[in-house]
mmCIF file of C-alpha atoms and ligand atoms in Angstrom:
data_model
loop_
_atom_site.group_PDB
_atom_site.id
_atom_site.type_symbol
_atom_site.label_atom_id
_atom_site.label_comp_id
_atom_site.label_asym_id
_atom_site.label_seq_id
_atom_site.Cartn_x
_atom_site.Cartn_y
_atom_site.Cartn_z
ATOM 1 C CA MET A 1 -9.884 13.841 19.526
ATOM 2 C CA SER A 2 -7.713 11.300 17.652
ATOM 3 C CA ARG A 3 -7.615 11.387 14.049
ATOM 4 C CA ARG A 4 -5.391 8.395 12.988
ATOM 5 C CA ILE A 5 -4.332 6.967 9.798
ATOM 6 C CA LEU A 6 -3.243 3.281 9.722
ATOM 7 C CA THR A 7 -2.004 2.029 6.375
ATOM 8 C CA GLY A 8 0.909 -0.014 4.997
ATOM 9 C CA MET A 9 2.647 -1.879 2.348
ATOM 10 C CA ARG A 10 4.041 -5.277 2.015
ATOM 11 C CA THR A 11 7.777 -5.183 2.062
ATOM 12 C CA THR A 12 8.529 -7.338 -1.068
ATOM 13 C CA GLY A 13 10.799 -4.968 -2.860
ATOM 14 C CA ARG A 14 11.169 -1.559 -4.345
ATOM 15 C CA LEU A 15 7.989 0.544 -4.855
ATOM 16 C CA HIS A 16 6.775 1.479 -8.326
ATOM 17 C CA LEU A 17 4.546 4.282 -9.896
ATOM 18 C CA GLY A 18 1.393 2.225 -9.068
ATOM 19 C CA HIS A 19 2.339 2.656 -5.462
ATOM 20 C CA TYR A 20 2.912 6.265 -5.929
ATOM 21 C CA VAL A 21 -0.438 7.279 -7.567
ATOM 22 C CA GLY A 22 -2.469 4.790 -5.856
ATOM 23 C CA ALA A 23 -1.418 5.363 -2.308
ATOM 24 C CA LEU A 24 1.781 7.419 -1.485
ATOM 25 C CA ASP A 25 0.467 10.578 -3.115
ATOM 26 C CA ASN A 26 -2.576 10.394 -0.719
ATOM 27 C CA TRP A 27 -0.440 9.541 2.243
ATOM 28 C CA LEU A 28 1.793 12.701 1.531
ATOM 29 C CA LYS A 29 -1.216 14.897 1.330
ATOM 30 C CA LEU A 30 -2.710 13.469 4.633
ATOM 31 C CA GLN A 31 0.434 13.145 6.740
ATOM 32 C CA HIS A 32 0.064 16.693 8.170
ATOM 33 C CA ASP A 33 -3.543 16.359 9.250
ATOM 34 C CA TYR A 34 -3.566 12.936 11.021
ATOM 35 C CA ASP A 35 -1.426 10.882 13.350
ATOM 36 C CA CYS A 36 -0.059 8.593 10.807
ATOM 37 C CA PHE A 37 1.116 5.021 11.361
ATOM 38 C CA PHE A 38 2.723 3.513 8.199
ATOM 39 C CA LEU A 39 3.105 -0.304 8.546
ATOM 40 C CA LEU A 40 5.984 -2.103 6.941
ATOM 41 C CA ALA A 41 4.087 -5.265 6.459
ATOM 42 C CA ASP A 42 6.916 -7.689 6.675
ATOM 43 C CA VAL A 43 4.796 -10.548 8.179
ATOM 44 C CA GLN A 44 2.273 -10.171 5.397
ATOM 45 C CA ALA A 45 5.170 -10.402 2.856
ATOM 46 C CA LEU A 46 5.866 -13.827 4.228
ATOM 47 C CA THR A 47 2.592 -15.188 2.821
ATOM 48 C CA THR A 48 4.280 -15.091 -0.635
ATOM 49 C CA HIS A 49 8.017 -14.928 0.358
ATOM 50 C CA PHE A 50 8.266 -17.398 3.296
ATOM 51 C CA ASP A 51 10.763 -19.225 0.992
ATOM 52 C CA ARG A 52 12.906 -16.049 0.301
ATOM 53 C CA VAL A 53 13.387 -14.669 3.747
ATOM 54 C CA ALA A 54 16.976 -13.590 3.113
ATOM 55 C CA GLU A 55 15.673 -10.890 0.843
ATOM 56 C CA LEU A 56 13.298 -9.370 3.340
ATOM 57 C CA GLU A 57 15.525 -7.165 5.390
ATOM 58 C CA ASN A 58 16.646 -5.453 2.171
ATOM 59 C CA SER A 59 13.109 -5.016 1.027
ATOM 60 C CA VAL A 60 12.149 -3.443 4.248
ATOM 61 C CA LYS A 61 14.937 -0.854 3.804
ATOM 62 C CA GLN A 62 14.083 -0.282 0.199
ATOM 63 C CA VAL A 63 10.516 0.493 1.141
ATOM 64 C CA VAL A 64 11.645 2.903 3.781
ATOM 65 C CA ILE A 65 14.047 4.641 1.470
ATOM 66 C CA ASP A 66 11.289 4.945 -1.122
ATOM 67 C CA TRP A 67 8.847 6.431 1.580
ATOM 68 C CA LEU A 68 11.501 8.829 2.634
ATOM 69 C CA SER A 69 12.475 9.719 -0.990
ATOM 70 C CA VAL A 70 8.887 10.854 -1.932
ATOM 71 C CA GLY A 71 8.605 12.962 1.116
ATOM 72 C CA LEU A 72 7.006 11.143 3.834
ATOM 73 C CA ASP A 73 8.080 12.457 7.197
ATOM 74 C CA ALA A 74 9.411 9.836 9.620
ATOM 75 C CA GLN A 75 9.540 12.354 12.401
ATOM 76 C CA ARG A 76 5.739 12.974 12.200
ATOM 77 C CA ALA A 77 4.499 9.524 11.036
ATOM 78 C CA ALA A 78 5.643 6.328 12.579
ATOM 79 C CA PHE A 79 7.078 3.946 10.142
ATOM 80 C CA PHE A 80 6.946 0.536 11.975
ATOM 81 C CA LEU A 81 7.645 -3.117 11.610
ATOM 82 C CA GLN A 82 4.746 -5.633 11.682
ATOM 83 C CA SER A 83 7.009 -8.340 12.956
ATOM 84 C CA ALA A 84 8.190 -6.232 16.047
ATOM 85 C CA ILE A 85 4.586 -5.844 17.335
ATOM 86 C CA GLY A 86 3.827 -8.915 19.388
ATOM 87 C CA GLU A 87 0.304 -7.812 19.838
ATOM 88 C CA TYR A 88 -0.556 -8.373 16.106
ATOM 89 C CA PRO A 89 -0.539 -12.179 16.112
ATOM 90 C CA GLU A 90 -2.436 -12.138 19.358
ATOM 91 C CA LEU A 91 -5.100 -9.913 18.032
ATOM 92 C CA THR A 92 -5.249 -11.730 14.717
ATOM 93 C CA VAL A 93 -6.074 -15.099 16.537
ATOM 94 C CA TYR A 94 -8.811 -13.439 18.555
ATOM 95 C CA LEU A 95 -10.339 -11.736 15.536
ATOM 96 C CA SER A 96 -10.161 -15.028 13.553
ATOM 97 C CA MET A 97 -13.028 -16.384 15.630
ATOM 98 C CA LEU A 98 -15.334 -13.844 14.064
ATOM 99 C CA VAL A 99 -14.638 -14.650 10.539
ATOM 100 C CA ASN A 100 -16.331 -17.251 8.378
ATOM 101 C CA MET A 101 -14.017 -19.263 6.065
ATOM 102 C CA GLY A 102 -16.301 -18.616 3.144
ATOM 103 C CA ILE A 103 -15.812 -14.854 3.339
ATOM 104 C CA LEU A 104 -12.015 -15.395 2.851
ATOM 105 C CA GLU A 105 -12.539 -17.837 0.033
ATOM 106 C CA ARG A 106 -14.735 -15.287 -1.763
ATOM 107 C CA ASN A 107 -12.510 -12.254 -1.267
ATOM 108 C CA PRO A 108 -11.875 -10.887 -4.666
ATOM 109 C CA THR A 109 -8.349 -9.594 -3.904
ATOM 110 C CA VAL A 110 -7.333 -12.922 -2.594
ATOM 111 C CA LYS A 111 -8.690 -14.562 -5.615
ATOM 112 C CA GLU A 112 -6.881 -12.289 -7.959
ATOM 113 C CA GLU A 113 -3.646 -12.658 -6.091
ATOM 114 C CA ILE A 114 -3.865 -16.383 -6.258
ATOM 115 C CA ARG A 115 -4.397 -16.096 -10.022
ATOM 116 C CA ASP A 116 -1.688 -13.475 -10.641
ATOM 117 C CA HIS A 117 0.900 -15.246 -8.531
ATOM 118 C CA GLY A 118 0.092 -18.564 -10.224
ATOM 119 C CA MET A 119 -0.244 -20.091 -6.653
ATOM 120 C CA GLY A 120 -1.020 -23.789 -7.066
ATOM 121 C CA THR A 121 -1.712 -24.494 -3.496
ATOM 122 C CA VAL A 122 -2.524 -21.708 -0.972
ATOM 123 C CA ASN A 123 -0.928 -21.722 2.414
ATOM 124 C CA LEU A 124 -3.052 -20.953 5.465
ATOM 125 C CA GLY A 125 -1.173 -17.823 6.419
ATOM 126 C CA PHE A 126 -1.936 -16.414 2.955
ATOM 127 C CA MET A 127 -5.705 -17.367 3.232
ATOM 128 C CA MET A 128 -5.902 -15.575 6.549
ATOM 129 C CA TYR A 129 -3.955 -12.406 5.726
ATOM 130 C CA PRO A 130 -7.148 -10.317 5.500
ATOM 131 C CA VAL A 131 -7.806 -11.061 9.015
ATOM 132 C CA SER A 132 -4.251 -10.168 10.094
ATOM 133 C CA GLN A 133 -4.820 -7.000 8.034
ATOM 134 C CA ALA A 134 -7.840 -6.264 10.040
ATOM 135 C CA ALA A 135 -5.748 -6.682 13.231
ATOM 136 C CA ASP A 136 -3.092 -4.214 11.528
ATOM 137 C CA ILE A 137 -5.754 -1.606 11.278
ATOM 138 C CA LEU A 138 -7.789 -2.238 14.526
ATOM 139 C CA LEU A 139 -4.683 -2.047 16.772
ATOM 140 C CA PHE A 140 -4.677 1.539 15.996
ATOM 141 C CA SER A 141 -8.176 2.264 16.662
ATOM 142 C CA PRO A 142 -8.967 5.300 18.683
ATOM 143 C CA SER A 143 -11.455 4.950 21.551
ATOM 144 C CA PRO A 144 -15.157 5.169 20.111
ATOM 145 C CA GLU A 145 -15.972 7.283 23.270
ATOM 146 C CA ASP A 146 -13.576 9.872 21.912
ATOM 147 C CA VAL A 147 -16.051 12.135 20.066
ATOM 148 C CA GLY A 148 -14.887 12.995 16.492
ATOM 149 C CA SER A 149 -12.260 10.242 16.533
ATOM 150 C CA GLU A 150 -11.293 8.787 13.142
ATOM 151 C CA LEU A 151 -9.492 5.809 11.690
ATOM 152 C CA LEU A 152 -8.555 6.467 8.176
ATOM 153 C CA VAL A 153 -7.067 3.760 5.888
ATOM 154 C CA PRO A 154 -5.696 5.384 2.629
ATOM 155 C CA VAL A 155 -5.038 2.513 0.147
ATOM 156 C CA GLY A 156 -5.298 1.450 -3.475
ATOM 157 C CA GLU A 157 -8.574 0.187 -4.835
ATOM 158 C CA ASP A 158 -7.491 -3.383 -4.540
ATOM 159 C CA GLN A 159 -7.429 -3.129 -0.732
ATOM 160 C CA LEU A 160 -11.073 -2.171 -0.392
ATOM 161 C CA PRO A 161 -12.411 -5.778 0.193
ATOM 162 C CA HIS A 162 -9.936 -5.885 3.195
ATOM 163 C CA VAL A 163 -11.081 -2.651 4.695
ATOM 164 C CA GLU A 164 -14.635 -3.757 4.274
ATOM 165 C CA LEU A 165 -13.843 -7.044 5.952
ATOM 166 C CA CYS A 166 -12.138 -5.112 8.785
ATOM 167 C CA ARG A 167 -15.219 -2.928 9.345
ATOM 168 C CA ASP A 168 -17.384 -6.084 9.449
ATOM 169 C CA ILE A 169 -15.054 -7.707 11.987
ATOM 170 C CA ALA A 170 -14.943 -4.445 14.129
ATOM 171 C CA SER A 171 -18.668 -4.226 14.352
ATOM 172 C CA ARG A 172 -18.981 -7.956 15.192
ATOM 173 C CA PHE A 173 -16.344 -7.455 17.892
ATOM 174 C CA ASN A 174 -18.097 -4.497 19.324
ATOM 175 C CA ARG A 175 -21.421 -6.359 19.425
ATOM 176 C CA GLN A 176 -19.866 -9.374 20.999
ATOM 177 C CA TYR A 177 -17.554 -7.932 23.537
ATOM 178 C CA GLY A 178 -18.314 -4.121 23.857
ATOM 179 C CA ASN A 179 -17.453 -1.063 22.061
ATOM 180 C CA ILE A 180 -13.734 -1.040 21.589
ATOM 181 C CA PHE A 181 -13.127 -0.233 17.857
ATOM 182 C CA VAL A 182 -13.981 2.677 15.705
ATOM 183 C CA LEU A 183 -14.992 1.494 12.257
ATOM 184 C CA PRO A 184 -12.176 2.317 9.912
ATOM 185 C CA GLU A 185 -12.865 4.325 6.667
ATOM 186 C CA ALA A 186 -11.001 3.576 3.373
ATOM 187 C CA LYS A 187 -9.745 6.422 1.380
ATOM 188 C CA ILE A 188 -8.850 5.776 -2.290
ATOM 189 C CA GLY A 189 -6.166 7.579 -4.186
ATOM 190 C CA LEU A 190 -6.642 9.715 -7.216
ATOM 191 C CA VAL A 191 -5.752 6.834 -9.561
ATOM 192 C CA PRO A 192 -7.438 3.835 -8.114
ATOM 193 C CA ARG A 193 -5.589 1.400 -10.180
ATOM 194 C CA LEU A 194 -2.680 2.043 -12.587
ATOM 195 C CA GLY A 195 -2.633 -0.440 -15.584
ATOM 196 C CA ASP A 196 0.604 -1.436 -17.035
ATOM 197 C CA LEU A 197 2.311 -0.143 -20.212
ATOM 198 C CA ASN A 198 1.554 -3.242 -22.106
ATOM 199 C CA GLY A 199 -2.170 -2.695 -21.934
ATOM 200 C CA SER A 200 -2.869 -5.975 -20.070
ATOM 201 C CA GLN A 201 -5.617 -5.756 -17.488
ATOM 202 C CA ALA A 202 -3.224 -6.645 -14.741
ATOM 203 C CA LYS A 203 -2.467 -3.667 -12.499
ATOM 204 C CA MET A 204 1.139 -2.656 -12.455
ATOM 205 C CA SER A 205 2.737 -4.976 -10.226
ATOM 206 C CA LYS A 206 6.170 -5.968 -8.577
ATOM 207 C CA SER A 207 5.483 -9.571 -9.222
ATOM 208 C CA MET A 208 4.638 -9.230 -13.057
ATOM 209 C CA GLY A 209 7.846 -7.635 -14.122
ATOM 210 C CA ASN A 210 6.165 -4.686 -15.865
ATOM 211 C CA ALA A 211 6.724 -1.954 -13.350
ATOM 212 C CA ILE A 212 8.339 1.483 -13.518
ATOM 213 C CA TYR A 213 10.058 1.772 -10.157
ATOM 214 C CA LEU A 214 10.448 5.035 -8.296
ATOM 215 C CA SER A 215 14.187 4.234 -8.246
ATOM 216 C CA ASP A 216 14.634 3.413 -11.992
ATOM 217 C CA SER A 217 17.168 5.588 -13.796
ATOM 218 C CA ALA A 218 16.113 7.946 -16.455
ATOM 219 C CA ASP A 219 17.452 5.521 -19.125
ATOM 220 C CA VAL A 220 15.510 2.646 -17.767
ATOM 221 C CA VAL A 221 12.365 4.609 -17.718
ATOM 222 C CA ARG A 222 12.899 5.674 -21.396
ATOM 223 C CA GLU A 223 13.528 2.061 -22.340
ATOM 224 C CA LYS A 224 10.530 0.751 -20.399
ATOM 225 C CA VAL A 225 8.223 3.290 -22.083
ATOM 226 C CA ARG A 226 9.776 2.654 -25.461
ATOM 227 C CA GLN A 227 8.701 -0.951 -25.097
ATOM 228 C CA GLY A 228 5.214 0.002 -24.093
ATOM 229 C CA VAL A 229 2.199 -0.866 -26.241
ATOM 230 C CA THR A 230 0.135 1.692 -28.312
ATOM 231 C CA ASP A 231 -2.954 1.395 -30.487
ATOM 232 C CA PRO A 232 -2.210 -1.624 -32.706
ATOM 233 C CA GLN A 233 -4.240 -0.001 -35.643
ATOM 234 C CA LYS A 234 -1.705 2.930 -35.635
ATOM 235 C CA MET A 235 1.103 1.272 -37.496
ATOM 236 C CA ARG A 236 3.053 4.497 -38.558
ATOM 237 C CA ARG A 237 3.050 8.166 -38.057
ATOM 238 C CA GLY A 238 0.218 9.611 -40.300
ATOM 239 C CA ASP A 239 -2.155 6.723 -39.345
ATOM 240 C CA PRO A 240 -4.940 8.162 -37.031
ATOM 241 C CA GLY A 241 -4.718 6.652 -33.473
ATOM 242 C CA ARG A 242 -7.273 6.119 -30.740
ATOM 243 C CA PRO A 243 -5.911 7.630 -27.457
ATOM 244 C CA GLU A 244 -8.884 6.155 -25.527
ATOM 245 C CA ILE A 245 -7.547 2.622 -26.013
ATOM 246 C CA CYS A 246 -3.837 3.463 -25.793
ATOM 247 C CA PRO A 247 -1.966 2.397 -22.643
ATOM 248 C CA ILE A 248 0.643 5.138 -23.241
ATOM 249 C CA TYR A 249 -1.975 7.705 -23.528
ATOM 250 C CA SER A 250 -3.602 6.608 -20.228
ATOM 251 C CA TYR A 251 -0.206 7.422 -18.577
ATOM 252 C CA HIS A 252 -0.151 10.921 -20.292
ATOM 253 C CA GLU A 253 -3.623 11.506 -18.663
ATOM 254 C CA ILE A 254 -2.084 10.860 -15.244
ATOM 255 C CA PHE A 255 1.451 12.007 -15.508
ATOM 256 C CA ASN A 256 1.311 14.687 -18.228
ATOM 257 C CA VAL A 257 -2.086 16.188 -17.612
ATOM 258 C CA ASP A 258 -1.305 19.736 -19.078
ATOM 259 C CA ASN A 259 -0.315 18.329 -22.503
ATOM 260 C CA SER A 260 -2.664 15.404 -22.732
ATOM 261 C CA LEU A 261 -5.371 16.978 -24.814
ATOM 262 C CA THR A 262 -2.943 18.374 -27.323
ATOM 263 C CA LEU A 263 -1.381 14.946 -27.627
ATOM 264 C CA ALA A 264 -4.681 13.357 -28.042
ATOM 265 C CA ALA A 265 -5.517 15.603 -30.864
ATOM 266 C CA GLY A 266 -2.105 14.797 -32.527
ATOM 267 C CA CYS A 267 -2.582 11.158 -32.241
ATOM 268 C CA ARG A 268 -6.127 11.176 -33.732
ATOM 269 C CA SER A 269 -4.982 13.324 -36.643
ATOM 270 C CA GLY A 270 -2.009 11.173 -37.269
ATOM 271 C CA ASN A 271 0.372 14.187 -36.821
ATOM 272 C CA LEU A 272 1.941 12.629 -33.680
ATOM 273 C CA GLY A 273 3.668 9.351 -34.014
ATOM 274 C CA CYS A 274 3.878 6.832 -31.258
ATOM 275 C CA VAL A 275 7.692 6.968 -31.114
ATOM 276 C CA ASP A 276 7.468 10.709 -30.284
ATOM 277 C CA CYS A 277 4.518 10.307 -28.067
ATOM 278 C CA LYS A 278 6.398 7.783 -25.990
ATOM 279 C CA ALA A 279 9.506 10.088 -25.954
ATOM 280 C CA LYS A 280 7.136 12.751 -24.418
ATOM 281 C CA LEU A 281 5.862 10.429 -21.738
ATOM 282 C CA ALA A 282 9.421 9.418 -20.750
ATOM 283 C CA VAL A 283 10.238 13.082 -20.349
ATOM 284 C CA ALA A 284 7.120 13.663 -18.173
ATOM 285 C CA LEU A 285 7.851 10.662 -16.036
ATOM 286 C CA ASN A 286 11.432 11.451 -15.591
ATOM 287 C CA GLN A 287 10.471 14.987 -14.512
ATOM 288 C CA LYS A 288 8.211 13.493 -11.848
ATOM 289 C CA LEU A 289 10.888 10.978 -10.773
ATOM 290 C CA GLU A 290 13.899 13.183 -10.714
ATOM 291 C CA PRO A 291 13.390 14.923 -7.453
ATOM 292 C CA ILE A 292 12.644 11.491 -5.801
ATOM 293 C CA ARG A 293 15.873 10.125 -7.300
ATOM 294 C CA GLU A 294 17.914 13.047 -5.892
ATOM 295 C CA ALA A 295 16.358 12.528 -2.449
ATOM 296 C CA ARG A 296 17.229 8.834 -2.668
ATOM 297 C CA ILE A 297 20.764 9.493 -3.268
ATOM 298 C CA GLN A 298 20.931 11.543 -0.017
ATOM 299 C CA ILE A 299 19.127 8.944 2.023
ATOM 300 C CA GLU A 300 21.051 5.942 0.657
ATOM 301 C CA ALA A 301 24.149 7.726 2.001
ATOM 302 C CA ARG A 302 22.638 7.760 5.492
ATOM 303 C CA PRO A 303 21.772 4.086 6.482
ATOM 304 C CA ASP A 304 21.485 5.344 10.065
ATOM 305 C CA VAL A 305 18.558 7.538 9.154
ATOM 306 C CA VAL A 306 16.792 4.641 7.726
ATOM 307 C CA SER A 307 17.223 2.365 10.767
ATOM 308 C CA GLN A 308 16.417 5.308 13.122
ATOM 309 C CA ALA A 309 13.186 5.908 11.238
ATOM 310 C CA ILE A 310 12.191 2.248 11.635
ATOM 311 C CA TRP A 311 13.174 1.856 15.322
ATOM 312 C CA ASP A 312 11.637 5.282 16.500
ATOM 313 C CA GLY A 313 8.495 4.545 14.510
ATOM 314 C CA THR A 314 8.165 1.024 15.910
ATOM 315 C CA GLU A 315 8.620 2.121 19.444
ATOM 316 C CA ARG A 316 5.918 4.822 19.056
ATOM 317 C CA ALA A 317 3.540 2.575 17.568
ATOM 318 C CA HIS A 318 4.071 -0.226 20.082
ATOM 319 C CA VAL A 319 2.941 2.138 22.851
ATOM 320 C CA ILE A 320 -0.545 2.366 21.062
ATOM 321 C CA GLY A 321 -0.674 -1.334 20.231
ATOM 322 C CA ARG A 322 -0.113 -2.269 23.990
ATOM 323 C CA GLU A 323 -2.944 0.102 25.024
ATOM 324 C CA THR A 324 -5.352 -1.210 22.570
ATOM 325 C CA MET A 325 -4.476 -4.811 23.341
ATOM 326 C CA SER A 326 -5.144 -4.309 27.078
ATOM 327 C CA LYS A 327 -8.586 -3.014 26.294
ATOM 328 C CA VAL A 328 -9.200 -5.984 24.038
ATOM 329 C CA ARG A 329 -8.102 -8.512 26.659
ATOM 330 C CA ALA A 330 -10.261 -6.894 29.234
ATOM 331 C CA ALA A 331 -13.409 -6.718 26.871
ATOM 332 C CA MET A 332 -12.733 -10.467 26.091
ATOM 333 C CA HIS A 333 -12.269 -11.499 29.817
ATOM 334 C CA LEU A 334 -8.764 -12.478 29.069
ATOM 335 C CA ASP A 335 -7.117 -10.094 31.395
ATOM 336 C CA TYR A 336 -6.194 -12.733 33.936
ATOM 337 C CA ARG A 337 -3.022 -10.613 34.716
ATOM 338 C CA ARG A 338 -5.430 -8.548 36.911
ATOM 339 C CA LEU A 339 -5.855 -11.546 39.134
ATOM 340 C CA LYS A 340 -2.035 -11.547 40.034
ATOM 341 C CA GLY A 341 -1.727 -10.722 43.764
ATOM 342 C CA THR A 342 -5.439 -10.795 44.526
HETATM 343 N N1 LIG B 1 -2.096 -5.481 1.808
HETATM 344 C C1 LIG B 1 -1.299 -4.326 1.693
HETATM 345 C C2 LIG B 1 -0.454 -4.402 0.388
HETATM 346 O O1 LIG B 1 -0.535 -5.360 -0.355
HETATM 347 C C3 LIG B 1 -0.414 -4.079 2.823
HETATM 348 C C4 LIG B 1 -1.063 -3.983 4.242
HETATM 349 C C5 LIG B 1 -0.863 -4.735 5.279
HETATM 350 C C6 LIG B 1 -1.977 -2.930 4.596
HETATM 351 N N2 LIG B 1 -1.536 -4.378 6.277
HETATM 352 C C7 LIG B 1 -2.259 -3.206 5.961
HETATM 353 C C8 LIG B 1 -2.487 -1.937 3.994
HETATM 354 C C9 LIG B 1 -3.151 -2.523 6.727
HETATM 355 C C10 LIG B 1 -3.485 -1.058 4.763
HETATM 356 C C11 LIG B 1 -3.746 -1.334 6.009
HETATM 357 O O2 LIG B 1 0.305 -3.539 0.146
#
């Protein structure tokens, strides 16, 4: 019985708190119960970074360092590079025949990204990345005959439309060519969507410049929190505030749970001023981040561990990728290799 996890992240730079509470926290909990494959989505990163390729190698390393620093175990889980798996582009092309263009144009995450990145024109690679993401996932499908097998995709809420599309593609494929794929299940993290400290509706994002990174120093965290937005009606200490609309308070609810009710009461009564409240949040965040920072120092001193994690993981993942792909080719009557020597 195979219980597999396939999930991943675009390698476009260091990871932030949104990644932590939306995804990594979940990966950490699940890594011991599943065979995990964590994808370094460097090809998907090209959809927006094709003109900045010189940055990508460093981004891949930063993501691996972040993964290791939070406690993901590269011995158990395979960390692997999308660009090194030649089966991916092949599977993407085959799957693309099963997808209508309209579905991609209506994909809410694709639309939101186009808006947030201010993309004037959209390249084809970007438009079809949800299909390649379906290939990312399905290449790791266990066999449906294997009773009790699972393919779990722990991701942030924004990725749900992609997992839905992937399920749709998998069932179309199975109907058209035979039962090859298990339908993947999404699993959303505790905090589906972390807002930013300025209270804008945008989620915390690398591209919007409002993120607290896992690798930020304690001082930088304090400064970013200090600049965060609170209830605009609470001008000074003594004024009653409304925690339910305060971005800083929403962070207390996630990162400072034990004290959040007391803080809310202080805010409402006016006893607690925003400056103090922010200082408390910075303390809570720094407490959470400190062990991650310490681990990071150790890992940064060992670049060999980072490359080892990537290459070991990529080799392990590739074995599965080759297996699945030969099943796919056979199902699609594309296994002409078998004619050799007949
Ligand atoms: N789209 C994901 C992100 O933006 C990265 C990703 C690529 C992914 N392939 C995946 C996530 C497969 C889950 C499964 O970070």
